[in-house]
Amino acid sequence: MKRFLNLFHGGIAAVALGFMAMSGANASDRLADGAVQSGVPRTTLALPDGTSIHMMPTVALQSQIDRALGARSLGNVAYHGGRIMRKVNIYAIFWAPPTLQTGAATAIPPSYRSILNGMLGNYAGHSIANINTQYSETIGALKYYHSGLGSFAASVVDTGPYPASGCTDTSTPGNCITDTQIRAKIESVRVAQGWGTGYDKIYLLFTSSGEGSCITAGSTSCSYTQYCAYHGWYGSSTNPVIYSNEPYGNNSVCQTTSLLPNPGTVDSAATAARHEISEATSDPQLDAWWDSSTGEETSDKCNFNYGTTSWKFVSPNFLANYFWGGRYFLLQQEYSNHKSNCTQEGP
């Protein structure tokens, strides 16, 4: 199969901003691995604290990657010695103040939250999540596999204001937060809620309509232009906070079809969240499983590839490939080393 084209502040925030950490394979090593194929746009970026983030490309950036790689067959991801998540407990944070930095109104509609919570609540233990049971970590002389287990641990709405815009996202003029500001919010909510750290937890931060983000204040890699979402980590390398930035859904740059089963832009957000959870499972600190020749992680290889759409409806006109908890979803497939291909279930 070929590629498919197409609430504390101040002190807590200061702690979050001051974290310094290093993983088993450092950021520069990972970037070098991701640049083996000449001309392939990088989707793994180094941060000043020695960690890295890995982006889910937009449709436009994915097309650039596909053109650079050509019509090559999908290649397996390889193990590079790092940790995996043996189980995944999911925490959702919906950051929804009443206004943006410019004063414009913003929101995360209740239906948007409900649909995402439904997807997250049905993810752990599902057949698509179980694709990751083939990936393992080696500690000493022992090998440990992802168990396929996990839970939807919690979901909260935070109505605190956005900080002063720290970057310039051309898609959301005047309304932009950096990765540092995203980490600070996650940390403040995590501490206030009494949530823990470690390799069995992932924190997804969903931002509201009209709010953009960039990796740094330099504004070189931003939402809706380079990425639909990304995952990373901070804190102790042995007891990290694993997280994902989930910008508000955008069907025009983060979907390849308009035949979507849910209203608004939530389907874009749902498939982006699934993409990041799966990649964080097999590569939480960006030093475990990825393709050395391209820098791709598992979900990258099947980005915007939905496979068989088992449900096709005419009125209203939409496609779906999953039916969870009484609701339809159109979610991208996941890559499987076992099949050397994209698949909807595994391993």
Coordinates of C-alpha atoms in Angstrom, one line a residue:
M1 CA 0.0 0.0 0.0
K2 CA 1.4 3.4 -0.9
R3 CA 1.0 6.6 1.1
F4 CA -2.5 8.2 1.0
L5 CA -2.0 11.7 -0.3
N6 CA -4.0 14.3 0.0
L7 CA -6.0 26.5 39.2
F8 CA -2.7 27.8 40.0
H9 CA -0.6 30.4 38.3
G10 CA 2.6 32.2 39.2
G11 CA 4.7 29.7 41.1
I12 CA 3.3 26.6 39.4
A13 CA 3.8 28.2 36.0
A14 CA 7.3 29.2 36.9
V15 CA 8.1 25.6 37.8
A16 CA 6.6 24.4 34.5
L17 CA 8.6 26.9 32.5
G18 CA 11.8 25.9 34.3
F19 CA 11.8 22.2 33.8
M20 CA 15.0 20.8 32.3
A21 CA 15.2 17.3 31.1
M22 CA 17.0 14.9 28.8
S23 CA 15.9 11.6 27.4
G24 CA 17.7 8.5 26.3
A25 CA 18.1 9.7 22.7
N26 CA 18.6 13.4 22.8
A27 CA 16.8 15.9 20.6
S28 CA 19.6 16.5 18.2
D29 CA 20.0 12.7 17.7
R30 CA 16.3 12.4 16.8
L31 CA 16.5 15.4 14.4
A32 CA 19.5 13.8 12.7
D33 CA 17.6 10.6 12.3
G34 CA 14.6 12.5 10.8
A35 CA 16.8 14.2 8.2
V36 CA 18.2 11.1 6.5
Q37 CA 15.8 11.5 3.6
S38 CA 16.9 14.6 1.9
G39 CA 14.1 17.2 1.3
V40 CA 11.7 15.6 3.8
P41 CA 10.2 18.3 5.9
R42 CA 11.0 17.8 9.6
T43 CA 8.1 17.0 11.9
T44 CA 10.2 16.6 15.1
L45 CA 11.5 19.8 16.6
A46 CA 13.9 20.4 19.4
L47 CA 13.0 22.6 22.4
P48 CA 15.3 24.7 24.5
D49 CA 15.0 22.3 27.6
G50 CA 16.5 19.4 25.7
T51 CA 13.2 17.7 24.9
S52 CA 11.4 17.5 21.5
I53 CA 7.9 17.6 20.2
H54 CA 6.5 15.6 17.2
M55 CA 3.9 17.1 15.0
M56 CA 0.9 15.7 13.1
P57 CA 1.2 17.4 9.8
T58 CA -1.6 19.4 8.2
V59 CA -2.9 18.2 4.8
A60 CA -0.6 20.7 3.0
L61 CA 2.6 19.7 4.9
Q62 CA 1.7 16.0 4.5
S63 CA 1.5 16.5 0.8
Q64 CA 5.0 18.0 0.9
I65 CA 6.3 15.0 2.8
D66 CA 4.6 12.6 0.3
R67 CA 6.2 14.4 -2.6
A68 CA 9.6 14.3 -1.0
L69 CA 9.4 10.6 -0.2
G70 CA 8.0 9.7 -3.6
A71 CA 6.0 6.5 -4.2
R72 CA 8.0 4.4 -1.7
S73 CA 6.3 1.5 0.1
L74 CA 5.5 2.0 3.8
G75 CA 8.5 1.1 6.0
N76 CA 8.4 -0.3 9.5
V77 CA 9.2 1.8 12.6
A78 CA 12.3 0.7 14.5
Y79 CA 13.1 0.5 18.2
H80 CA 15.7 3.0 19.5
G81 CA 15.9 2.0 23.2
G82 CA 13.4 4.4 24.9
R83 CA 10.4 3.9 27.0
I84 CA 6.8 3.2 25.9
M85 CA 3.5 3.6 27.7
R86 CA 2.5 0.2 28.9
K87 CA -1.0 1.4 29.5
V88 CA -2.7 4.8 28.6
N89 CA -4.8 6.7 31.1
I90 CA -6.2 9.8 29.3
Y91 CA -6.8 13.2 30.8
A92 CA -8.6 15.9 28.8
I93 CA -8.3 19.6 29.6
F94 CA -10.7 21.9 27.7
W95 CA -9.3 25.5 27.9
A96 CA -12.3 27.6 27.2
P97 CA -12.2 31.2 28.4
P98 CA -15.0 33.5 27.2
T99 CA -12.7 35.7 25.1
L100 CA -9.5 35.5 23.1
Q101 CA -6.5 37.8 23.6
T102 CA -8.0 40.2 21.1
G103 CA -11.2 40.4 23.0
A104 CA -13.1 38.3 20.4
A105 CA -15.6 35.7 21.7
T106 CA -14.4 32.1 21.8
A107 CA -15.9 28.8 22.9
I108 CA -15.7 25.0 23.0
P109 CA -19.3 24.0 22.5
P110 CA -20.8 21.4 24.8
S111 CA -21.4 19.1 21.9
Y112 CA -17.7 19.3 20.8
R113 CA -16.6 18.3 24.3
S114 CA -19.2 15.5 24.5
I115 CA -18.2 13.9 21.2
L116 CA -14.5 14.1 22.1
N117 CA -15.1 12.7 25.5
G118 CA -17.0 9.9 23.9
M119 CA -14.2 9.0 21.6
L120 CA -11.6 9.2 24.4
G121 CA -13.8 7.1 26.7
N122 CA -14.0 4.3 24.1
Y123 CA -10.4 4.4 22.9
A124 CA -8.5 2.4 25.6
G125 CA -8.7 -1.3 25.0
H126 CA -10.4 -0.9 21.5
S127 CA -9.1 -2.7 18.5
I128 CA -7.3 0.3 17.1
A129 CA -5.6 1.0 20.4
N130 CA -4.5 -2.6 20.6
I131 CA -2.4 -2.2 17.4
N132 CA 0.2 -0.8 19.9
T133 CA 0.4 -4.1 21.8
Q134 CA 3.1 -5.2 19.3
Y135 CA 5.5 -2.4 20.5
S136 CA 7.7 -2.9 23.5
E137 CA 10.5 -1.5 25.6
T138 CA 13.6 -3.2 26.9
I139 CA 14.7 -2.5 30.5
G140 CA 17.8 -4.4 31.5
A141 CA 17.3 -8.0 30.3
L142 CA 13.5 -7.8 30.2
K143 CA 11.2 -6.8 27.5
Y144 CA 7.8 -5.2 28.2
Y145 CA 4.9 -4.7 25.7
H146 CA 2.1 -2.3 25.7
S147 CA -0.8 -4.0 27.4
G148 CA -3.7 -2.5 25.5
L149 CA -5.1 -1.4 28.8
G150 CA -6.0 2.1 30.0
S151 CA -8.8 4.4 30.9
F152 CA -10.4 7.8 30.3
A153 CA -9.3 9.1 33.6
A154 CA -10.8 12.6 33.7
S155 CA -12.1 15.6 31.8
V156 CA -12.2 19.2 33.0
V157 CA -13.1 22.6 31.6
D158 CA -10.8 25.5 32.5
T159 CA -12.3 28.9 31.9
G160 CA -9.2 30.8 33.0
P161 CA -8.0 33.6 30.5
Y162 CA -5.4 33.0 27.9
P163 CA -2.1 34.6 28.6
A164 CA -0.8 37.5 26.5
S165 CA -0.2 36.2 23.0
G166 CA 3.3 34.8 22.9
C167 CA 3.7 34.1 19.2
T168 CA 2.3 34.9 15.8
D169 CA 0.1 32.3 14.2
T170 CA -1.0 33.7 10.8
S171 CA -4.2 31.7 10.9
T172 CA -5.3 33.3 14.1
P173 CA -3.9 36.9 14.2
G174 CA -3.3 38.2 17.7
N175 CA -4.4 34.9 19.4
C176 CA -1.4 32.6 19.8
I177 CA 0.1 30.6 22.7
T178 CA 3.5 28.9 22.7
D179 CA 4.5 25.4 23.9
T180 CA 5.8 27.0 27.1
Q181 CA 2.4 28.6 27.8
I182 CA 0.7 25.3 27.0
R183 CA 2.9 23.4 29.4
A184 CA 2.3 26.0 32.1
K185 CA -1.5 25.5 31.8
I186 CA -1.3 21.8 31.8
E187 CA 0.9 21.9 34.9
S188 CA -1.4 24.3 36.8
V189 CA -4.5 22.1 36.1
R190 CA -2.6 18.9 36.8
V191 CA -1.4 20.1 40.2
A192 CA -4.7 21.7 41.1
Q193 CA -6.6 18.5 40.3
G194 CA -4.0 16.3 42.1
W195 CA -3.3 14.3 39.0
G196 CA 0.0 12.4 38.8
T197 CA 2.9 12.0 36.4
G198 CA 4.5 9.0 34.7
Y199 CA 4.4 6.7 31.7
D200 CA 0.8 5.6 32.2
K201 CA -0.8 9.1 31.7
I202 CA -1.3 11.5 28.8
Y203 CA -2.7 15.0 29.1
L204 CA -4.5 16.4 26.1
L205 CA -5.0 20.2 26.1
F206 CA -7.9 21.3 23.8
T207 CA -8.0 25.0 23.1
S208 CA -11.0 27.0 21.9
S209 CA -12.1 28.4 18.6
G210 CA -9.9 31.1 17.1
E211 CA -6.9 30.3 19.4
G212 CA -3.7 29.4 17.6
S213 CA -0.3 28.2 18.8
C214 CA 3.3 28.0 17.7
I215 CA 6.1 25.8 19.1
T216 CA 8.1 28.8 20.2
A217 CA 8.0 32.6 20.2
G218 CA 9.9 32.5 16.9
S219 CA 6.6 31.4 15.3
T220 CA 8.3 29.1 12.7
S221 CA 6.0 26.1 13.3
C222 CA 2.3 26.9 14.0
S223 CA -1.1 25.3 14.1
Y224 CA -3.2 25.1 11.0
T225 CA 0.0 25.7 8.8
Q226 CA 2.4 23.1 9.9
Y227 CA 0.5 21.0 12.4
C228 CA -3.0 19.9 13.5
A229 CA -1.7 18.7 16.8
Y230 CA 1.6 17.5 18.4
H231 CA 2.8 15.5 21.4
G232 CA 5.8 15.9 23.7
W233 CA 6.9 15.6 27.4
Y234 CA 8.5 17.6 30.2
G235 CA 9.7 17.1 33.7
S236 CA 11.7 14.2 35.0
S237 CA 13.0 11.8 32.3
T238 CA 12.1 8.9 34.6
N239 CA 8.7 10.3 35.7
P240 CA 7.6 12.6 32.9
V241 CA 4.5 14.5 32.1
I242 CA 3.4 13.3 28.7
Y243 CA 1.1 15.7 26.9
S244 CA -0.4 16.8 23.6
N245 CA -1.4 20.2 22.2
E246 CA -4.8 19.8 20.5
P247 CA -5.8 23.0 18.7
Y248 CA -9.5 23.6 17.8
G249 CA -10.6 21.4 14.9
N250 CA -10.2 22.8 11.4
N251 CA -11.7 20.8 8.6
S252 CA -10.1 22.9 5.8
V253 CA -6.5 22.0 6.8
C254 CA -6.8 18.8 9.0
Q255 CA -9.3 16.7 6.9
T256 CA -9.3 15.4 3.4
T257 CA -13.1 14.9 3.1
S258 CA -16.2 16.9 3.8
L259 CA -18.3 13.8 4.4
L260 CA -17.9 13.8 8.2
P261 CA -20.3 12.1 10.6
N262 CA -20.3 14.8 13.3
P263 CA -21.3 18.5 13.2
G264 CA -18.8 21.3 13.0
T265 CA -15.1 20.6 13.2
V266 CA -15.0 18.0 16.0
D267 CA -14.1 15.1 13.6
S268 CA -10.8 16.9 12.8
A269 CA -10.1 17.2 16.5
A270 CA -11.1 13.6 17.2
T271 CA -8.7 12.1 14.6
A272 CA -5.9 14.4 15.6
A273 CA -6.3 13.3 19.3
R274 CA -6.3 9.6 18.3
H275 CA -3.2 10.2 16.2
E276 CA -1.3 11.8 19.1
I277 CA -2.4 9.3 21.8
S278 CA -1.2 6.4 19.6
E279 CA 2.1 8.0 18.8
A280 CA 2.7 8.9 22.5
T281 CA 2.0 5.3 23.4
S282 CA 4.8 3.9 21.3
D283 CA 7.1 7.0 21.5
P284 CA 6.3 9.1 24.6
Q285 CA 9.7 10.7 24.9
L286 CA 10.6 10.6 21.2
D287 CA 13.3 8.0 21.8
A288 CA 11.5 4.7 21.3
W289 CA 9.7 3.7 18.0
W290 CA 10.1 5.7 14.8
D291 CA 11.3 5.2 11.2
S292 CA 15.0 6.1 11.2
S293 CA 15.0 7.0 7.5
T294 CA 12.1 9.5 7.6
G295 CA 11.5 10.5 11.2
E296 CA 7.9 9.2 10.9
E297 CA 6.1 7.7 13.9
T298 CA 3.4 5.1 13.6
S299 CA 0.4 7.4 13.0
D300 CA 2.3 9.6 10.5
K301 CA 2.5 6.7 8.1
C302 CA -1.3 6.6 7.9
N303 CA -2.1 10.3 8.3
F304 CA -5.4 11.1 6.6
N305 CA -5.7 7.4 5.5
Y306 CA -9.1 6.1 6.8
G307 CA -9.2 2.7 5.2
T308 CA -12.6 1.1 4.6
T309 CA -15.5 3.2 5.6
S310 CA -18.0 0.6 6.8
W311 CA -20.8 3.1 7.2
K312 CA -21.9 5.2 4.3
F313 CA -25.0 7.4 4.5
V314 CA -26.7 9.6 2.0
S315 CA -29.0 11.7 4.2
P316 CA -27.1 13.3 5.8
N317 CA -24.2 12.4 3.6
F318 CA -21.2 11.1 5.6
L319 CA -18.7 8.3 5.9
A320 CA -17.5 6.6 9.1
N321 CA -15.2 3.7 10.0
Y322 CA -16.0 3.4 13.7
F323 CA -19.1 3.2 15.8
W324 CA -18.4 3.7 19.4
G325 CA -20.9 4.3 22.2
G326 CA -23.7 5.0 19.8
R327 CA -21.8 7.6 17.8
Y328 CA -20.0 7.5 14.4
F329 CA -16.4 8.5 13.9
L330 CA -14.1 8.9 10.9
L331 CA -10.6 8.2 12.4
Q332 CA -7.4 7.6 10.6
Q333 CA -5.9 4.1 10.5
E334 CA -2.8 3.2 12.4
Y335 CA 0.5 1.7 11.1
S336 CA 1.3 -1.9 12.1
N337 CA 4.8 -3.4 11.9
H338 CA 3.2 -6.8 11.9
K339 CA 1.3 -6.1 8.7
S340 CA 3.8 -3.5 7.3
N341 CA 0.7 -1.5 6.4
C342 CA -2.0 0.7 7.7
T343 CA -4.9 -1.1 9.5
Q344 CA -8.0 -0.4 11.5
E345 CA -7.4 -3.0 14.1
G346 CA -4.5 -5.0 15.4
P347 CA -2.1 -6.4 15.9

